[in-house]
Coordinates of N, CA and C in Angstrom, one line a residue:
M1 N -172.8 42.4 -228.4 CA -172.2 41.5 -229.4 C -173.1 40.2 -229.5
V2 N -173.3 39.9 -230.8 CA -174.1 38.8 -231.1 C -173.4 37.8 -232.0
I3 N -173.5 36.5 -231.6 CA -172.8 35.4 -232.4 C -173.7 35.2 -233.6
T4 N -173.1 35.5 -234.7 CA -173.9 35.4 -236.0 C -173.7 34.1 -236.8
E5 N -172.6 33.4 -236.4 CA -172.3 32.2 -237.1 C -171.4 31.3 -236.3
I6 N -171.6 30.0 -236.3 CA -170.7 29.1 -235.7 C -170.4 28.0 -236.8
R7 N -169.2 27.8 -237.1 CA -168.9 26.9 -238.2 C -167.7 25.9 -237.8
Q8 N -167.8 24.7 -238.2 CA -166.7 23.7 -237.9 C -165.8 23.7 -239.1
T9 N -164.5 23.8 -238.8 CA -163.5 23.8 -239.9 C -163.1 22.4 -240.3
K10 N -162.3 22.3 -241.3 CA -161.9 20.9 -241.8 C -161.0 20.2 -240.8
R11 N -160.3 21.0 -239.9 CA -159.5 20.5 -238.9 C -160.2 20.2 -237.6
G12 N -161.5 20.4 -237.6 CA -162.2 20.1 -236.4 C -162.4 21.2 -235.4
R13 N -161.8 22.4 -235.7 CA -162.0 23.5 -234.9 C -163.4 24.2 -235.1
I14 N -163.7 25.0 -234.2 CA -165.0 25.7 -234.2 C -164.8 27.2 -234.4
S15 N -165.1 27.7 -235.6 CA -165.0 29.1 -235.9 C -166.2 29.9 -235.4
V16 N -165.9 30.9 -234.7 CA -167.0 31.8 -234.2 C -167.0 33.1 -234.8
Y17 N -168.1 33.6 -235.3 CA -168.3 34.9 -235.9 C -169.2 35.7 -235.1
V18 N -168.8 36.9 -234.8 CA -169.5 37.9 -234.0 C -169.8 39.1 -234.8
D19 N -171.1 39.5 -234.8 CA -171.6 40.7 -235.6 C -171.0 40.6 -237.0
G20 N -171.0 39.4 -237.6 CA -170.6 39.2 -239.0 C -169.1 39.1 -239.2
E21 N -168.3 39.2 -238.2 CA -166.9 39.2 -238.3 C -166.3 38.0 -237.6
F22 N -165.3 37.4 -238.2 CA -164.6 36.3 -237.5 C -164.0 36.7 -236.2
A23 N -164.3 36.0 -235.2 CA -163.8 36.4 -233.8 C -162.6 35.4 -233.4
G24 N -162.6 34.2 -233.8 CA -161.6 33.3 -233.4 C -162.1 31.8 -233.5
T25 N -161.3 30.9 -233.0 CA -161.7 29.5 -233.1 C -161.6 28.9 -231.7
L26 N -162.4 27.9 -231.5 CA -162.5 27.2 -230.2 C -162.1 25.7 -230.4
H27 N -161.6 25.1 -229.3 CA -161.4 23.7 -229.3 C -162.7 23.0 -229.2
Q28 N -162.9 21.9 -229.9 CA -164.2 21.2 -229.9 C -164.7 21.0 -228.5
E29 N -163.9 20.5 -227.6 CA -164.3 20.1 -226.3 C -164.8 21.4 -225.5
V30 N -164.0 22.5 -225.7 CA -164.4 23.7 -225.0 C -165.7 24.2 -225.5
Y31 N -165.9 24.1 -226.8 CA -167.2 24.6 -227.4 C -168.3 23.7 -226.9
A32 N -168.1 22.4 -226.9 CA -169.2 21.5 -226.5 C -169.6 21.7 -225.0
L33 N -168.7 22.2 -224.2 CA -169.1 22.4 -222.8 C -169.6 23.8 -222.5
S34 N -169.6 24.7 -223.6 CA -170.0 26.0 -223.4 C -171.5 26.2 -223.8
P35 N -172.1 27.3 -223.4 CA -173.5 27.5 -223.9 C -173.6 28.3 -225.2
L36 N -172.5 28.5 -225.8 CA -172.4 29.4 -227.1 C -173.3 28.7 -228.2
E37 N -174.1 29.6 -228.8 CA -174.9 29.2 -230.0 C -175.2 30.4 -230.8
K38 N -175.5 30.1 -232.1 CA -175.8 31.2 -233.0 C -177.0 32.0 -232.5
G39 N -176.9 33.4 -232.7 CA -177.9 34.3 -232.2 C -177.8 34.7 -230.8
M40 N -176.9 34.1 -230.1 CA -176.7 34.4 -228.6 C -175.9 35.7 -228.4
E41 N -176.4 36.5 -227.5 CA -175.6 37.7 -227.1 C -174.5 37.3 -226.2
V42 N -173.3 37.9 -226.3 CA -172.2 37.4 -225.5 C -171.3 38.7 -225.2
E43 N -170.8 38.7 -224.0 CA -169.9 39.8 -223.6 C -168.5 39.5 -224.1
P44 N -167.8 40.5 -224.4 CA -166.4 40.3 -225.0 C -165.5 39.5 -224.0
E45 N -165.6 39.8 -222.7 CA -164.7 39.1 -221.8 C -165.1 37.6 -221.6
D46 N -166.4 37.3 -221.7 CA -166.8 35.9 -221.6 C -166.3 35.1 -222.9
L47 N -166.4 35.7 -224.0 CA -166.0 35.1 -225.2 C -164.5 34.8 -225.2
E48 N -163.7 35.9 -224.7 CA -162.3 35.7 -224.6 C -161.9 34.6 -223.6
A49 N -162.7 34.4 -222.6 CA -162.4 33.4 -221.6 C -162.5 32.0 -222.3
Y50 N -163.4 31.8 -223.2 CA -163.5 30.6 -223.9 C -162.4 30.4 -224.9
F51 N -161.9 31.5 -225.5 CA -160.8 31.4 -226.4 C -159.5 31.0 -225.6
A52 N -159.4 31.6 -224.4 CA -158.3 31.3 -223.5 C -158.3 29.8 -223.1
Q53 N -159.4 29.3 -222.8 CA -159.6 27.9 -222.4 C -159.1 27.0 -223.6
S54 N -159.5 27.4 -224.8 CA -159.1 26.7 -226.0 C -157.6 26.7 -226.2
R55 N -157.0 27.8 -226.0 CA -155.5 27.9 -226.1 C -154.8 27.0 -225.1
E56 N -155.4 27.0 -223.9 CA -154.8 26.2 -222.9 C -154.9 24.7 -223.2
K57 N -156.1 24.3 -223.7 CA -156.4 23.0 -224.1 C -155.5 22.5 -225.3
D58 N -155.3 23.4 -226.3 CA -154.4 23.1 -227.4 C -153.0 23.0 -227.0
A59 N -152.6 23.8 -226.0 CA -151.2 23.8 -225.6 C -150.9 22.5 -224.8
K60 N -151.8 22.0 -224.0 CA -151.6 20.8 -223.3 C -151.6 19.6 -224.3
E61 N -152.4 19.6 -225.3 CA -152.4 18.5 -226.3 C -151.1 18.5 -227.1
R62 N -150.6 19.7 -227.4 CA -149.4 19.8 -228.1 C -148.2 19.4 -227.2
A63 N -148.3 19.7 -226.0 CA -147.2 19.3 -225.0 C -147.2 17.7 -225.0
L64 N -148.3 17.1 -224.9 CA -148.3 15.6 -224.8 C -147.8 15.1 -226.1
N65 N -148.1 15.7 -227.2 CA -147.5 15.2 -228.5 C -146.0 15.4 -228.6
L66 N -145.5 16.5 -228.2 CA -144.1 16.7 -228.2 C -143.3 15.7 -227.3
L67 N -143.9 15.5 -226.1 CA -143.3 14.6 -225.1 C -143.4 13.1 -225.6
S68 N -144.3 12.8 -226.5 CA -144.4 11.5 -227.0 C -143.2 11.1 -227.9
Y69 N -142.5 12.1 -228.4 CA -141.3 11.9 -229.2 C -140.0 11.7 -228.4
R70 N -139.9 12.6 -227.4 CA -138.7 12.5 -226.6 C -138.9 13.3 -225.3
D71 N -138.1 13.0 -224.3 CA -138.1 13.7 -223.1 C -137.6 15.2 -223.3
R72 N -138.2 16.1 -222.5 CA -137.7 17.5 -222.6 C -137.7 18.1 -221.2
T73 N -136.9 19.2 -221.1 CA -136.9 19.9 -219.9 C -138.1 20.9 -219.9
A74 N -138.4 21.4 -218.7 CA -139.5 22.4 -218.7 C -139.3 23.6 -219.6
K75 N -138.0 24.1 -219.7 CA -137.8 25.2 -220.5 C -137.9 24.8 -222.0
Q76 N -137.3 23.7 -222.4 CA -137.4 23.2 -223.7 C -138.9 23.1 -224.2
L77 N -139.7 22.5 -223.3 CA -141.1 22.4 -223.7 C -141.8 23.7 -223.8
F78 N -141.5 24.6 -222.8 CA -142.1 25.9 -222.8 C -141.7 26.7 -224.1
D79 N -140.5 26.6 -224.5 CA -140.0 27.3 -225.7 C -140.7 26.8 -226.9
R80 N -140.9 25.5 -227.0 CA -141.6 24.9 -228.2 C -143.0 25.3 -228.2
L81 N -143.7 25.3 -227.1 CA -145.1 25.6 -227.0 C -145.3 27.1 -227.4
K82 N -144.4 28.0 -227.0 CA -144.5 29.4 -227.3 C -144.6 29.7 -228.8
E83 N -144.0 28.7 -229.6 CA -144.1 28.9 -231.0 C -145.5 28.9 -231.6
K84 N -146.4 28.3 -230.8 CA -147.8 28.1 -231.3 C -148.8 28.8 -230.5
T85 N -148.4 29.3 -229.3 CA -149.4 29.9 -228.4 C -148.8 31.0 -227.6
D86 N -149.6 31.5 -226.7 CA -149.1 32.6 -225.8 C -148.4 32.1 -224.6
E87 N -147.7 32.9 -223.9 CA -146.8 32.5 -222.8 C -147.6 31.9 -221.7
A88 N -148.8 32.5 -221.4 CA -149.6 32.0 -220.3 C -150.1 30.6 -220.5
S89 N -150.6 30.3 -221.7 CA -151.0 29.0 -222.1 C -149.9 28.0 -222.0
A90 N -148.7 28.4 -222.5 CA -147.6 27.5 -222.6 C -147.1 27.2 -221.1
A91 N -147.1 28.2 -220.3 CA -146.7 27.9 -218.9 C -147.7 27.0 -218.2
Q92 N -149.0 27.2 -218.4 CA -150.0 26.3 -217.8 C -149.8 24.9 -218.3
A93 N -149.5 24.7 -219.5 CA -149.3 23.4 -220.1 C -148.1 22.7 -219.5
V94 N -147.0 23.4 -219.3 CA -145.8 22.9 -218.7 C -146.1 22.5 -217.3
E95 N -146.8 23.3 -216.6 CA -147.1 23.0 -215.2 C -147.9 21.8 -215.1
R96 N -148.9 21.6 -216.0 CA -149.7 20.4 -216.0 C -148.9 19.1 -216.3
M97 N -147.9 19.2 -217.2 CA -147.1 18.1 -217.5 C -146.2 17.7 -216.3
E98 N -145.8 18.7 -215.6 CA -145.0 18.5 -214.4 C -145.8 17.8 -213.3
E99 N -147.1 18.2 -213.2 CA -148.0 17.6 -212.2 C -148.2 16.1 -212.6
L100 N -148.2 15.8 -213.9 CA -148.4 14.4 -214.3 C -147.2 13.6 -214.3
G101 N -146.0 14.3 -214.0 CA -144.8 13.6 -214.0 C -144.2 13.3 -215.3
L102 N -144.7 14.0 -216.3 CA -144.2 13.8 -217.7 C -143.0 14.7 -218.0
V103 N -142.9 15.8 -217.2 CA -141.7 16.7 -217.2 C -141.1 16.7 -215.8
D104 N -139.9 16.3 -215.8 CA -139.2 16.3 -214.5 C -137.7 16.7 -214.7
D105 N -137.3 17.9 -214.4 CA -136.0 18.3 -214.7 C -134.9 17.6 -213.9
V106 N -135.2 17.2 -212.7 CA -134.3 16.4 -211.9 C -134.0 15.1 -212.6
R107 N -135.0 14.4 -213.0 CA -134.8 13.1 -213.7 C -134.1 13.3 -215.0
Y108 N -134.5 14.3 -215.7 CA -133.8 14.6 -217.0 C -132.3 14.9 -216.8
A109 N -132.0 15.7 -215.8 CA -130.6 16.1 -215.6 C -129.8 14.8 -215.2
G110 N -130.4 13.9 -214.4 CA -129.7 12.7 -214.0 C -129.4 11.8 -215.2
R111 N -130.4 11.7 -216.0 CA -130.2 10.8 -217.2 C -129.2 11.4 -218.2
L112 N -129.4 12.7 -218.5 CA -128.5 13.3 -219.5 C -127.0 13.3 -218.9
S113 N -126.9 13.5 -217.6 CA -125.5 13.5 -217.1 C -124.9 12.1 -217.3
R114 N -125.6 11.1 -217.0 CA -125.1 9.7 -217.2 C -124.7 9.4 -218.7
D115 N -125.6 9.9 -219.6 CA -125.3 9.7 -221.0 C -124.1 10.4 -221.5
L116 N -123.9 11.6 -221.0 CA -122.8 12.4 -221.4 C -121.5 11.9 -220.9
W117 N -121.6 11.3 -219.7 CA -120.4 10.7 -219.1 C -120.0 9.3 -219.7
N118 N -121.0 8.5 -219.9 CA -120.8 7.1 -220.4 C -120.6 7.1 -221.9
L119 N -121.3 7.9 -222.6 CA -121.3 7.8 -224.1 C -120.3 8.8 -224.8
K120 N -120.3 10.0 -224.2 CA -119.4 11.0 -224.8 C -118.1 11.3 -224.0
H121 N -118.1 10.7 -222.8 CA -116.9 10.8 -222.0 C -116.6 12.2 -221.6
Y122 N -117.7 13.0 -221.4 CA -117.5 14.4 -221.0 C -117.1 14.5 -219.6
G123 N -116.3 15.5 -219.2 CA -116.0 15.7 -217.8 C -117.0 16.5 -217.1
P124 N -116.9 16.7 -215.8 CA -117.9 17.4 -215.0 C -118.2 18.8 -215.4
Q125 N -117.2 19.6 -215.8 CA -117.5 21.0 -216.2 C -118.3 21.0 -217.5
R126 N -118.0 20.1 -218.5 CA -118.8 20.1 -219.7 C -120.2 19.6 -219.5
I127 N -120.3 18.6 -218.6 CA -121.7 18.1 -218.3 C -122.5 19.2 -217.7
R128 N -122.0 19.9 -216.8 CA -122.8 21.0 -216.1 C -123.2 22.0 -217.2
Q129 N -122.3 22.3 -218.1 CA -122.5 23.3 -219.1 C -123.7 22.8 -220.0
E130 N -123.6 21.6 -220.4 CA -124.7 21.0 -221.3 C -126.0 21.1 -220.6
L131 N -126.1 20.8 -219.3 CA -127.3 20.8 -218.6 C -127.9 22.2 -218.5
L132 N -127.0 23.2 -218.3 CA -127.5 24.6 -218.2 C -128.0 25.0 -219.6
Q133 N -127.4 24.6 -220.6 CA -127.9 24.9 -222.0 C -129.2 24.3 -222.3
K134 N -129.6 23.2 -221.6 CA -130.9 22.6 -221.8 C -132.0 23.3 -221.0
G135 N -131.6 24.3 -220.2 CA -132.5 25.0 -219.4 C -132.7 24.5 -218.0
I136 N -131.8 23.6 -217.6 CA -131.8 23.0 -216.2 C -131.4 24.1 -215.3
D137 N -132.1 24.2 -214.1 CA -131.7 25.1 -213.1 C -130.3 24.9 -212.6
R138 N -129.6 25.9 -212.3 CA -128.1 25.8 -211.9 C -127.9 24.9 -210.7
Q139 N -128.8 25.0 -209.7 CA -128.7 24.1 -208.5 C -129.0 22.7 -208.9
V140 N -130.0 22.4 -209.7 CA -130.3 21.1 -210.1 C -129.2 20.5 -210.9
A141 N -128.6 21.3 -211.8 CA -127.4 20.8 -212.6 C -126.3 20.4 -211.7
Q142 N -126.0 21.3 -210.7 CA -124.9 21.0 -209.8 C -125.1 19.7 -209.1
E143 N -126.3 19.5 -208.6 CA -126.5 18.3 -207.8 C -126.5 17.1 -208.7
A144 N -126.9 17.2 -209.9 CA -126.8 16.1 -210.8 C -125.4 15.6 -211.1
V145 N -124.5 16.6 -211.3 CA -123.1 16.3 -211.5 C -122.5 15.8 -210.3
Q146 N -122.8 16.3 -209.1 CA -122.2 15.8 -207.9 C -122.6 14.4 -207.6
E147 N -123.9 14.1 -207.9 CA -124.4 12.7 -207.7 C -123.7 11.7 -208.7
L148 N -123.5 12.2 -209.9 CA -122.8 11.4 -210.9 C -121.4 11.1 -210.5
M149 N -120.7 12.1 -210.0 CA -119.3 11.9 -209.6 C -119.0 11.3 -208.3
E150 N -120.1 11.0 -207.5 CA -119.9 10.4 -206.2 C -119.3 9.0 -206.3
G151 N -118.1 8.9 -205.7 CA -117.4 7.6 -205.7 C -116.6 7.4 -206.9
V152 N -116.5 8.3 -207.8 CA -115.7 8.2 -209.1 C -114.3 8.7 -208.9
D153 N -113.3 7.9 -209.3 CA -111.9 8.4 -209.3 C -111.7 9.0 -210.6
L154 N -111.9 10.4 -210.7 CA -111.9 11.1 -211.9 C -110.6 10.9 -212.7
Q155 N -109.4 11.0 -212.0 CA -108.2 10.8 -212.7 C -107.9 9.4 -213.2
Q156 N -108.4 8.4 -212.5 CA -108.3 7.1 -213.0 C -109.2 6.8 -214.2
E157 N -110.4 7.4 -214.2 CA -111.3 7.3 -215.4 C -110.7 8.0 -216.6
L158 N -110.1 9.2 -216.3 CA -109.5 9.9 -217.4 C -108.3 9.2 -218.0
Q159 N -107.5 8.6 -217.1 CA -106.3 7.9 -217.6 C -106.7 6.7 -218.5
E160 N -107.7 6.0 -218.1 CA -108.2 4.9 -218.9 C -108.7 5.4 -220.3
L161 N -109.4 6.5 -220.3 CA -109.9 7.1 -221.5 C -108.7 7.5 -222.4
V162 N -107.7 8.1 -221.9 CA -106.6 8.5 -222.7 C -105.8 7.3 -223.3
L163 N -105.6 6.3 -222.4 CA -104.9 5.1 -222.9 C -105.7 4.4 -224.0
R164 N -107.0 4.4 -223.8 CA -107.9 3.7 -224.8 C -108.1 4.4 -226.1
R165 N -108.2 5.8 -226.0 CA -108.6 6.5 -227.2 C -107.5 7.5 -227.8
Y166 N -106.7 8.0 -226.9 CA -105.8 9.1 -227.3 C -104.3 8.8 -227.2
L167 N -103.9 7.5 -227.0 CA -102.5 7.2 -226.9 C -101.7 7.7 -228.0
P168 N -102.1 7.7 -229.3 CA -101.2 8.2 -230.4 C -100.9 9.7 -230.2
L169 N -101.7 10.4 -229.4 CA -101.4 11.8 -229.3 C -100.4 12.2 -228.2
L170 N -99.7 11.1 -227.7 CA -98.7 11.3 -226.6 C -97.3 11.3 -227.2
H171 N -97.2 11.3 -228.5 CA -95.8 11.1 -229.1 C -95.0 12.3 -229.3
N172 N -95.6 13.5 -229.4 CA -94.8 14.7 -229.6 C -95.5 15.9 -229.0
E173 N -94.8 17.0 -228.9 CA -95.3 18.2 -228.2 C -96.5 18.7 -228.8
K174 N -96.6 18.8 -230.1 CA -97.7 19.4 -230.8 C -99.0 18.6 -230.6
D175 N -98.9 17.2 -230.6 CA -100.0 16.4 -230.4 C -100.5 16.5 -228.9
V176 N -99.6 16.5 -228.0 CA -99.9 16.6 -226.6 C -100.7 17.9 -226.3
K177 N -100.2 19.0 -226.9 CA -100.9 20.3 -226.8 C -102.3 20.2 -227.3
R178 N -102.5 19.5 -228.5 CA -103.8 19.3 -229.0 C -104.7 18.5 -228.1
L179 N -104.1 17.5 -227.5 CA -104.9 16.6 -226.6 C -105.3 17.4 -225.3
I180 N -104.4 18.2 -224.8 CA -104.7 19.0 -223.6 C -105.9 19.9 -223.9
N181 N -105.9 20.5 -225.1 CA -107.0 21.4 -225.4 C -108.3 20.7 -225.7
R182 N -108.2 19.5 -226.2 CA -109.4 18.6 -226.4 C -110.0 18.2 -225.1
L183 N -109.2 17.8 -224.2 CA -109.7 17.4 -222.9 C -110.3 18.5 -222.1
L184 N -109.7 19.7 -222.2 CA -110.3 20.9 -221.6 C -111.6 21.2 -222.2
R185 N -111.8 21.1 -223.5 CA -113.1 21.3 -224.1 C -114.1 20.2 -223.7
M186 N -113.6 19.0 -223.4 CA -114.5 18.0 -222.9 C -114.9 18.1 -221.5
G187 N -114.3 19.1 -220.8 CA -114.8 19.4 -219.4 C -113.9 18.9 -218.3
Y188 N -112.7 18.6 -218.6 CA -111.8 18.2 -217.6 C -110.9 19.4 -217.1
R189 N -110.5 19.4 -215.9 CA -109.7 20.5 -215.4 C -108.2 20.3 -215.7
Y190 N -107.5 21.4 -215.9 CA -106.1 21.4 -216.2 C -105.3 20.6 -215.2
E191 N -105.7 20.8 -213.9 CA -104.9 20.1 -212.8 C -105.2 18.6 -212.8
D192 N -106.2 18.1 -213.4 CA -106.5 16.7 -213.5 C -105.8 16.1 -214.8
I193 N -105.7 16.9 -215.8 CA -105.2 16.5 -217.1 C -103.7 16.2 -217.1
L194 N -102.9 17.1 -216.5 CA -101.5 17.0 -216.6 C -100.9 15.7 -215.9
P195 N -101.3 15.4 -214.6 CA -100.8 14.2 -214.0 C -101.3 12.9 -214.7
V196 N -102.4 13.0 -215.3 CA -102.9 11.8 -216.1 C -102.1 11.6 -217.3
L197 N -101.8 12.7 -218.1 CA -100.9 12.5 -219.2 C -99.5 12.0 -218.9
R198 N -99.0 12.5 -217.8 CA -97.7 12.0 -217.3 C -97.8 10.5 -217.0
A199 N -98.8 10.1 -216.3 CA -98.9 8.7 -216.0 C -99.1 7.8 -217.2
C200 N -99.9 8.3 -218.2 CA -100.2 7.6 -219.4 C -98.9 7.5 -220.2
Q201 N -98.1 8.5 -220.3 CA -96.9 8.5 -221.0 C -95.9 7.5 -220.4
E202 N -95.8 7.5 -219.1 CA -94.9 6.6 -218.5 C -95.3 5.1 -218.7
A203 N -96.7 4.9 -218.6 CA -97.2 3.5 -218.8 C -97.0 3.1 -220.2
A204 N -97.2 3.9 -221.1 CA -97.0 3.6 -222.5 C -95.5 3.3 -222.9
A205 N -94.7 4.1 -222.3 CA -93.2 4.0 -222.5 C -92.7 2.7 -222.1
Q206 N -93.2 2.2 -221.0 CA -92.8 0.9 -220.5 C -93.2 -0.3 -221.4
E207 N -94.2 -0.1 -222.2 CA -94.7 -1.2 -223.1 C -94.2 -1.0 -224.5
S208 N -93.7 0.1 -224.9 CA -93.3 0.4 -226.3 C -92.0 1.1 -226.4
T209 N -91.2 0.6 -227.3 CA -89.9 1.3 -227.5 C -90.1 2.5 -228.5
E210 N -91.3 2.6 -229.1 CA -91.6 3.6 -230.1 C -91.9 4.9 -229.4
L211 N -92.3 4.9 -228.1 CA -92.7 6.1 -227.5 C -91.5 6.6 -226.6
E212 N -90.8 7.6 -227.0 CA -89.7 8.1 -226.3 C -90.1 9.0 -225.1
E213 N -89.3 9.1 -224.1 CA -89.6 9.9 -223.0 C -89.5 11.4 -223.5
D214 N -90.5 12.2 -223.1 CA -90.6 13.5 -223.6 C -90.5 14.5 -222.4
P215 N -89.3 14.9 -222.1 CA -89.1 15.9 -221.0 C -89.9 17.2 -221.2
W216 N -90.3 17.5 -222.4 CA -91.0 18.8 -222.7 C -92.4 18.8 -222.1
L217 N -92.9 17.6 -221.7 CA -94.2 17.6 -221.2 C -94.2 18.3 -219.9
S218 N -93.1 18.4 -219.2 CA -93.0 19.1 -217.9 C -93.3 20.6 -218.0
K219 N -93.2 21.1 -219.2 CA -93.3 22.6 -219.3 C -94.8 23.0 -219.0
W220 N -95.7 22.1 -219.1 CA -97.1 22.4 -218.8 C -97.4 22.3 -217.3
E221 N -96.5 21.7 -216.5 CA -96.8 21.4 -215.1 C -96.5 22.7 -214.3

């Protein structure tokens, strides 16, 4: 195999032609450090090694660009990189980002857990589910939720949330059923929801004559 032409593209890539046919493109830095030149004989495996280096270099640069916009899990970054390169190059780029501390699933899980708890008021089950959907390892997700809930009185927090945001839904059976389903979707357990709703109903009844006692709430207990 003989390199018959080497040409720089408008985007700064280096196009390599072998025996008159286009063989592929190289990253400028990879090309600059290589001995490749026009008229040179080259073995197929040696040329492919340079192409592989270029793919790895491109993947790492793309990874840095993606991470400059927002934090990502290792899986999220890997999946995005695979859209533009092969799996091996994507995996090596992710590994390098982890070495640099730019990708850290433990840190990501902790931050996202706090955001989901403080901003969206999700319960532990929903938070764990969201972490898993982001590609967080099951054990890492579990530990993040455990750390988040350490020292938290879950029923007290849930009661404050209901009184602050969902008090109007305690007035009749239909609305209470809707509220129970909403809280379940938010990641709270049934056994935590019912005593909280009972306490909220009693507290609200003491302050308002508009909220009647609803003995039907006991049917869910």
